[in-house]
Amino acid sequence: MHSPWERTAAAVGLLDATGSPQPTIFTEMSTLAQTTGAINLGQGFPDEDGPVEVLEAARQAISDGVNQYSPGLGLPALREAIAAHQRRFYDIDVDPDRNVLVTAGATEALAATLLALVEPGDEVVVLEPTYDSYTAIIALAQGRLVPVPLRAPDFQPDPDDLRAAVTDRTRIILLNTPHNPTGTVLDAAFLDLAIELAEHHDALVVTDEVYEHLTFDGVRHIPAASRPGAENRVITISSAGKTFSTTGWKIGWLIASPELRDAVLAVKQFLTFVNGAPLQPAIATGLALPDGYFIGAAATLEHKRDLLVNGLRTAGFAVTVPSGAYYVVADGDNLGITDAHAFCHSLPDLAGVVGIPLTAFVHPDRREDYRTLVRFAFCKREGILEEAASRLAGLRV
Ligand code: PMP
Ligand code: GLN
C-alpha cells in the first residue's frame, strides 16, 4: 500500500533512493540557474511584464476594493470575457453562467477535472512527452496513464497510436495543444479522431490550451470544442499565464457542459474555493484587448524562437522548429550527449545556460528515445537569448 503522495511522487519519477520526494524538474532547474548564475532557459516563464492595461486593471481593482472572496464560479466579468473570447476567436458559443468555471491556473482546472471524473483504475490517454502535473494528478486520482508517443524529430502523433490507446477502459483523452514541451499544434483531423474515439468508447476529451495564442508561421490553434461532436464531450482548459505573461497570477478556467462543469466545481470548491479576486477583472480586460495585442505577442515570440533556433543550430544541435508554445527541443546526439539529465546539470559549467531534459516528461521505462533531447524556453528578452546563443556557440561536451 502506498500513500497518495508516494504514488504521485513515484509516478513522476520524483522519489529518490531513500524514498523521499524530490522537487519538480522546474524547481530543480530554476534552483540550478540561481545557484550557478546561469541563464535560465529551463522553467517556462517570461522575463518581462505583459500588457500595461492588464497590470493597471489589477491595481485599480485592488484600489476599488475587489479584495474579498469572489463568487464560486469566478467573477461574472471574467466569465463573460471568457465567453466573448471564445466567440471572437473560435466562433464557439459559451454561456458564462452555465459553462464556465474560473480556477487557480490551468493546473487546478486539470486537477479538479481528473479528481472529479476519474475512478480508480480508469485509463487516461495522454500525449508523451507529458507535462509533469498530468502524470502526478492521474496518480492522485488512481487512474492509469496510457501514452501516445510524440517521436523525434517531428513530434507528430500517429493516429494509429491513438486508435490503439483508446478502449472501453478509457475515461479521458487528455490532449495539450499547442504542446509543451514539443511545440506540436494538433490538426483538425487528429482532434476529430479523438472526439470520434471518445464517442465510440464513451470517454471524454479534455484539452489543455494554455498556449492557444502562441502559434507561429501562420499555423492556427484549433480548439477541440470547435469540432463536430464536441458538445457534452469536450472540456476546454486554458489560462491567462502565457497569453498575458502573468504566470504568477494563477488565473485559469474551464469550459464544459453544465453537467461536467458542475462535477468539476464540486471538487474545485474544496481545493481552493475561489481565486484571486482583483486579478480576475484584470484578465477580463486582457481578454478584451484588440486583435493586435494577440497577433503582436505571437509575432514577437516567433522572432525569439528563430533567434534561439539559429543559436542552437550554430552550436551544433539538431533542432525541431516548434509551431507553437514557447519551447524548442534540441537534439545533442551530434554533440556527444547521451544522458540529457546529466548534460543539463553540467550545462551551467559548460556554457552558463540551463535547459530541461526531455526525459523529465517521459516515463522512466520509455526514456531511451529521448535521452539526447533538451528543452530550451525562448520566452526571454532578445538580449538574453542572444547571450545564451553566443555562450552555447562555444559549447564543447
Ligand atoms: N499546462 C501546460 C501545458 C503548461 O505548460 C502549464 C505551465 N504553465 C500549465 C498547464 C499550468 O498552467 P497554470 O500556470 O495556469 O496553472
Ligand atoms: N509551464 C512551465 C514549464 O513548462 C512552468 C511550469 C512549472 O514551473 N510548474 O516550464
Short mmCIF file of N, CA and C in Angstrom, two decimals, residues 163-257:
data_model
loop_
_atom_site.label_atom_id
_atom_site.label_comp_id
_atom_site.label_asym_id
_atom_site.label_seq_id
_atom_site.Cartn_x
_atom_site.Cartn_y
_atom_site.Cartn_z
N ARG A 163 -5.65 5.32 -31.91
CA ARG A 163 -6.68 4.27 -32.05
C ARG A 163 -6.37 3.10 -31.12
N ALA A 164 -5.08 2.75 -31.03
CA ALA A 164 -4.70 1.60 -30.20
C ALA A 164 -4.82 1.92 -28.71
N ALA A 165 -4.64 3.18 -28.36
CA ALA A 165 -4.61 3.56 -26.93
C ALA A 165 -6.01 3.66 -26.33
N VAL A 166 -6.98 4.06 -27.15
CA VAL A 166 -8.33 4.32 -26.61
C VAL A 166 -9.16 3.04 -26.65
N THR A 167 -9.68 2.65 -25.49
CA THR A 167 -10.50 1.44 -25.38
C THR A 167 -11.70 1.74 -24.48
N ASP A 168 -12.48 0.71 -24.18
CA ASP A 168 -13.61 0.91 -23.26
C ASP A 168 -13.13 1.23 -21.84
N ARG A 169 -11.85 1.01 -21.57
CA ARG A 169 -11.32 1.36 -20.24
C ARG A 169 -10.97 2.85 -20.14
N THR A 170 -10.95 3.53 -21.29
CA THR A 170 -10.54 4.95 -21.31
C THR A 170 -11.64 5.83 -20.72
N ARG A 171 -11.28 6.66 -19.77
CA ARG A 171 -12.26 7.63 -19.25
C ARG A 171 -12.03 8.99 -19.91
N ILE A 172 -10.73 9.35 -20.07
CA ILE A 172 -10.42 10.68 -20.60
C ILE A 172 -9.28 10.58 -21.61
N ILE A 173 -9.43 11.30 -22.73
CA ILE A 173 -8.32 11.54 -23.64
C ILE A 173 -7.88 12.97 -23.33
N LEU A 174 -6.68 13.11 -22.77
CA LEU A 174 -6.20 14.41 -22.29
C LEU A 174 -5.17 14.94 -23.29
N LEU A 175 -5.57 15.95 -24.05
CA LEU A 175 -4.69 16.48 -25.10
C LEU A 175 -4.16 17.85 -24.69
N ASN A 176 -3.02 18.20 -25.24
CA ASN A 176 -2.42 19.50 -24.97
C ASN A 176 -1.97 20.07 -26.32
N THR A 177 -2.61 21.18 -26.71
CA THR A 177 -2.25 21.82 -27.97
C THR A 177 -2.40 23.33 -27.86
N PRO A 178 -1.37 24.11 -28.26
CA PRO A 178 0.00 23.74 -28.57
C PRO A 178 0.65 22.99 -27.41
N HIS A 179 1.53 22.07 -27.77
CA HIS A 179 2.03 21.08 -26.81
C HIS A 179 3.33 21.50 -26.13
N ASN A 180 3.32 21.36 -24.83
CA ASN A 180 4.53 21.50 -24.02
C ASN A 180 5.01 20.10 -23.70
N PRO A 181 6.23 19.69 -24.01
CA PRO A 181 7.38 20.51 -24.41
C PRO A 181 7.69 20.58 -25.90
N THR A 182 6.94 19.92 -26.80
CA THR A 182 7.44 19.78 -28.17
C THR A 182 7.06 20.92 -29.12
N GLY A 183 6.02 21.70 -28.78
CA GLY A 183 5.58 22.76 -29.68
C GLY A 183 4.66 22.28 -30.78
N THR A 184 4.27 21.00 -30.73
CA THR A 184 3.34 20.46 -31.73
C THR A 184 1.97 21.10 -31.59
N VAL A 185 1.37 21.48 -32.72
CA VAL A 185 0.00 22.00 -32.73
C VAL A 185 -0.87 20.95 -33.41
N LEU A 186 -1.84 20.43 -32.70
CA LEU A 186 -2.67 19.33 -33.25
C LEU A 186 -3.58 19.85 -34.35
N ASP A 187 -3.73 19.05 -35.41
CA ASP A 187 -4.57 19.49 -36.52
C ASP A 187 -6.02 19.00 -36.34
N ALA A 188 -6.90 19.49 -37.21
CA ALA A 188 -8.33 19.19 -37.07
C ALA A 188 -8.59 17.69 -37.18
N ALA A 189 -7.86 17.01 -38.07
CA ALA A 189 -8.12 15.58 -38.27
C ALA A 189 -7.82 14.79 -37.00
N PHE A 190 -6.75 15.15 -36.30
CA PHE A 190 -6.41 14.43 -35.07
C PHE A 190 -7.44 14.71 -33.98
N LEU A 191 -7.86 15.97 -33.88
CA LEU A 191 -8.89 16.31 -32.87
C LEU A 191 -10.19 15.59 -33.17
N ASP A 192 -10.55 15.52 -34.46
CA ASP A 192 -11.78 14.83 -34.84
C ASP A 192 -11.71 13.35 -34.49
N LEU A 193 -10.54 12.76 -34.72
CA LEU A 193 -10.36 11.35 -34.39
C LEU A 193 -10.52 11.14 -32.88
N ALA A 194 -9.94 12.04 -32.10
CA ALA A 194 -10.04 11.91 -30.63
C ALA A 194 -11.51 11.97 -30.20
N ILE A 195 -12.26 12.89 -30.78
CA ILE A 195 -13.68 13.03 -30.41
C ILE A 195 -14.48 11.79 -30.85
N GLU A 196 -14.16 11.31 -32.05
CA GLU A 196 -14.85 10.12 -32.57
C GLU A 196 -14.57 8.90 -31.68
N LEU A 197 -13.31 8.73 -31.30
CA LEU A 197 -12.96 7.59 -30.44
C LEU A 197 -13.60 7.73 -29.07
N ALA A 198 -13.63 8.96 -28.56
CA ALA A 198 -14.24 9.20 -27.25
C ALA A 198 -15.73 8.85 -27.31
N GLU A 199 -16.37 9.22 -28.41
CA GLU A 199 -17.79 8.92 -28.58
C GLU A 199 -18.01 7.41 -28.60
N HIS A 200 -17.18 6.73 -29.37
CA HIS A 200 -17.31 5.29 -29.55
C HIS A 200 -17.11 4.54 -28.23
N HIS A 201 -16.19 5.05 -27.40
CA HIS A 201 -15.85 4.33 -26.15
C HIS A 201 -16.42 5.02 -24.92
N ASP A 202 -17.32 5.95 -25.13
CA ASP A 202 -17.96 6.67 -24.04
C ASP A 202 -16.93 7.30 -23.09
N ALA A 203 -15.98 7.99 -23.68
CA ALA A 203 -14.96 8.70 -22.90
C ALA A 203 -15.14 10.21 -23.13
N LEU A 204 -14.30 10.99 -22.47
CA LEU A 204 -14.33 12.45 -22.62
C LEU A 204 -13.00 12.91 -23.21
N VAL A 205 -13.03 14.06 -23.88
CA VAL A 205 -11.79 14.69 -24.35
C VAL A 205 -11.57 15.95 -23.51
N VAL A 206 -10.41 16.02 -22.88
CA VAL A 206 -10.04 17.23 -22.12
C VAL A 206 -8.86 17.86 -22.84
N THR A 207 -8.98 19.15 -23.19
CA THR A 207 -7.86 19.78 -23.89
C THR A 207 -7.28 20.92 -23.07
N ASP A 208 -5.98 20.91 -22.96
CA ASP A 208 -5.21 21.95 -22.27
C ASP A 208 -4.68 22.88 -23.35
N GLU A 209 -5.22 24.12 -23.38
CA GLU A 209 -4.92 25.04 -24.47
C GLU A 209 -4.23 26.30 -23.95
N VAL A 210 -3.39 26.15 -22.93
CA VAL A 210 -2.81 27.35 -22.29
C VAL A 210 -1.94 28.18 -23.25
N TYR A 211 -1.43 27.54 -24.32
CA TYR A 211 -0.60 28.29 -25.29
C TYR A 211 -1.42 28.66 -26.53
N GLU A 212 -2.75 28.77 -26.39
CA GLU A 212 -3.63 28.93 -27.55
C GLU A 212 -3.28 30.11 -28.44
N HIS A 213 -2.73 31.19 -27.87
CA HIS A 213 -2.43 32.37 -28.70
C HIS A 213 -0.98 32.39 -29.19
N LEU A 214 -0.21 31.38 -28.82
CA LEU A 214 1.21 31.40 -29.17
C LEU A 214 1.50 30.36 -30.24
N THR A 215 1.12 30.68 -31.49
CA THR A 215 1.42 29.80 -32.63
C THR A 215 2.15 30.61 -33.70
N PHE A 216 2.89 29.89 -34.58
CA PHE A 216 3.82 30.57 -35.49
C PHE A 216 3.62 30.12 -36.94
N ASP A 217 4.25 30.87 -37.83
CA ASP A 217 4.30 30.51 -39.26
C ASP A 217 2.91 30.36 -39.88
N GLY A 218 1.94 31.10 -39.36
CA GLY A 218 0.60 31.01 -39.93
C GLY A 218 -0.20 29.81 -39.44
N VAL A 219 0.40 28.96 -38.61
CA VAL A 219 -0.34 27.82 -38.06
C VAL A 219 -1.35 28.37 -37.05
N ARG A 220 -2.59 27.89 -37.11
CA ARG A 220 -3.61 28.40 -36.19
C ARG A 220 -4.00 27.33 -35.17
N HIS A 221 -4.21 27.80 -33.95
CA HIS A 221 -4.70 26.91 -32.91
C HIS A 221 -6.15 26.53 -33.19
N ILE A 222 -6.45 25.24 -33.10
CA ILE A 222 -7.84 24.79 -33.27
C ILE A 222 -8.32 24.19 -31.95
N PRO A 223 -9.32 24.81 -31.32
CA PRO A 223 -9.86 24.21 -30.09
C PRO A 223 -10.67 22.96 -30.43
N ALA A 224 -10.50 21.91 -29.64
CA ALA A 224 -11.29 20.69 -29.87
C ALA A 224 -12.78 21.02 -29.77
N ALA A 225 -13.11 22.01 -28.92
CA ALA A 225 -14.52 22.36 -28.72
C ALA A 225 -15.17 22.95 -29.97
N SER A 226 -14.35 23.32 -30.96
CA SER A 226 -14.92 23.89 -32.19
C SER A 226 -15.24 22.79 -33.21
N ARG A 227 -14.93 21.53 -32.89
CA ARG A 227 -15.10 20.46 -33.86
C ARG A 227 -16.44 19.74 -33.70
N PRO A 228 -16.91 19.07 -34.74
CA PRO A 228 -18.20 18.37 -34.65
C PRO A 228 -18.18 17.31 -33.55
N GLY A 229 -19.29 17.20 -32.83
CA GLY A 229 -19.40 16.17 -31.78
C GLY A 229 -18.82 16.58 -30.44
N ALA A 230 -18.33 17.82 -30.37
CA ALA A 230 -17.63 18.25 -29.15
C ALA A 230 -18.59 18.49 -27.98
N GLU A 231 -19.83 18.86 -28.30
CA GLU A 231 -20.77 19.23 -27.24
C GLU A 231 -20.96 18.08 -26.26
N ASN A 232 -20.92 18.34 -24.99
CA ASN A 232 -21.07 17.34 -23.92
C ASN A 232 -19.91 16.36 -23.81
N ARG A 233 -18.91 16.48 -24.68
CA ARG A 233 -17.82 15.51 -24.66
C ARG A 233 -16.46 16.16 -24.47
N VAL A 234 -16.36 17.45 -24.76
CA VAL A 234 -15.05 18.12 -24.67
C VAL A 234 -15.05 19.11 -23.51
N ILE A 235 -14.00 19.03 -22.70
CA ILE A 235 -13.76 20.02 -21.65
C ILE A 235 -12.54 20.82 -22.06
N THR A 236 -12.69 22.14 -22.12
CA THR A 236 -11.59 23.01 -22.54
C THR A 236 -10.99 23.68 -21.31
N ILE A 237 -9.65 23.63 -21.23
CA ILE A 237 -8.95 24.26 -20.11
C ILE A 237 -7.95 25.25 -20.68
N SER A 238 -7.90 26.45 -20.09
CA SER A 238 -6.89 27.41 -20.51
C SER A 238 -6.50 28.29 -19.33
N SER A 239 -5.66 29.27 -19.62
CA SER A 239 -5.09 30.06 -18.53
C SER A 239 -4.62 31.40 -19.08
N ALA A 240 -4.57 32.38 -18.20
CA ALA A 240 -4.08 33.70 -18.61
C ALA A 240 -2.56 33.80 -18.57
N GLY A 241 -1.92 32.85 -17.89
CA GLY A 241 -0.50 32.96 -17.60
C GLY A 241 0.38 33.21 -18.81
N LYS A 242 0.17 32.43 -19.87
CA LYS A 242 1.04 32.54 -21.05
C LYS A 242 0.59 33.69 -21.95
N THR A 243 -0.73 33.86 -22.08
CA THR A 243 -1.25 34.86 -23.02
C THR A 243 -0.88 36.27 -22.59
N PHE A 244 -0.88 36.52 -21.26
CA PHE A 244 -0.62 37.88 -20.78
C PHE A 244 0.65 37.98 -19.95
N SER A 245 1.51 36.98 -20.04
CA SER A 245 2.77 36.99 -19.25
C SER A 245 2.50 37.22 -17.77
N THR A 246 1.50 36.52 -17.25
CA THR A 246 1.15 36.63 -15.83
C THR A 246 1.16 35.23 -15.19
N THR A 247 2.26 34.50 -15.38
CA THR A 247 2.28 33.12 -14.87
C THR A 247 2.13 33.07 -13.36
N GLY A 248 2.55 34.15 -12.68
CA GLY A 248 2.47 34.16 -11.22
C GLY A 248 1.08 34.47 -10.67
N TRP A 249 0.16 34.83 -11.53
CA TRP A 249 -1.19 35.18 -11.05
C TRP A 249 -2.07 33.96 -10.84
N LYS A 250 -1.78 32.91 -11.61
CA LYS A 250 -2.54 31.66 -11.49
C LYS A 250 -4.04 31.88 -11.66
N ILE A 251 -4.41 32.51 -12.76
CA ILE A 251 -5.82 32.61 -13.13
C ILE A 251 -6.03 31.75 -14.39
N GLY A 252 -6.84 30.72 -14.23
CA GLY A 252 -7.16 29.84 -15.35
C GLY A 252 -8.65 29.63 -15.41
N TRP A 253 -9.08 28.76 -16.34
CA TRP A 253 -10.52 28.49 -16.45
C TRP A 253 -10.78 27.20 -17.18
N LEU A 254 -12.04 26.78 -17.02
CA LEU A 254 -12.51 25.56 -17.66
C LEU A 254 -13.85 25.88 -18.32
N ILE A 255 -14.07 25.28 -19.50
CA ILE A 255 -15.34 25.46 -20.21
C ILE A 255 -15.87 24.06 -20.52
N ALA A 256 -17.11 23.80 -20.11
CA ALA A 256 -17.67 22.46 -20.31
C ALA A 256 -19.19 22.55 -20.31
N SER A 257 -19.84 21.43 -20.59
CA SER A 257 -21.30 21.38 -20.48
C SER A 257 -21.66 21.66 -19.01
#
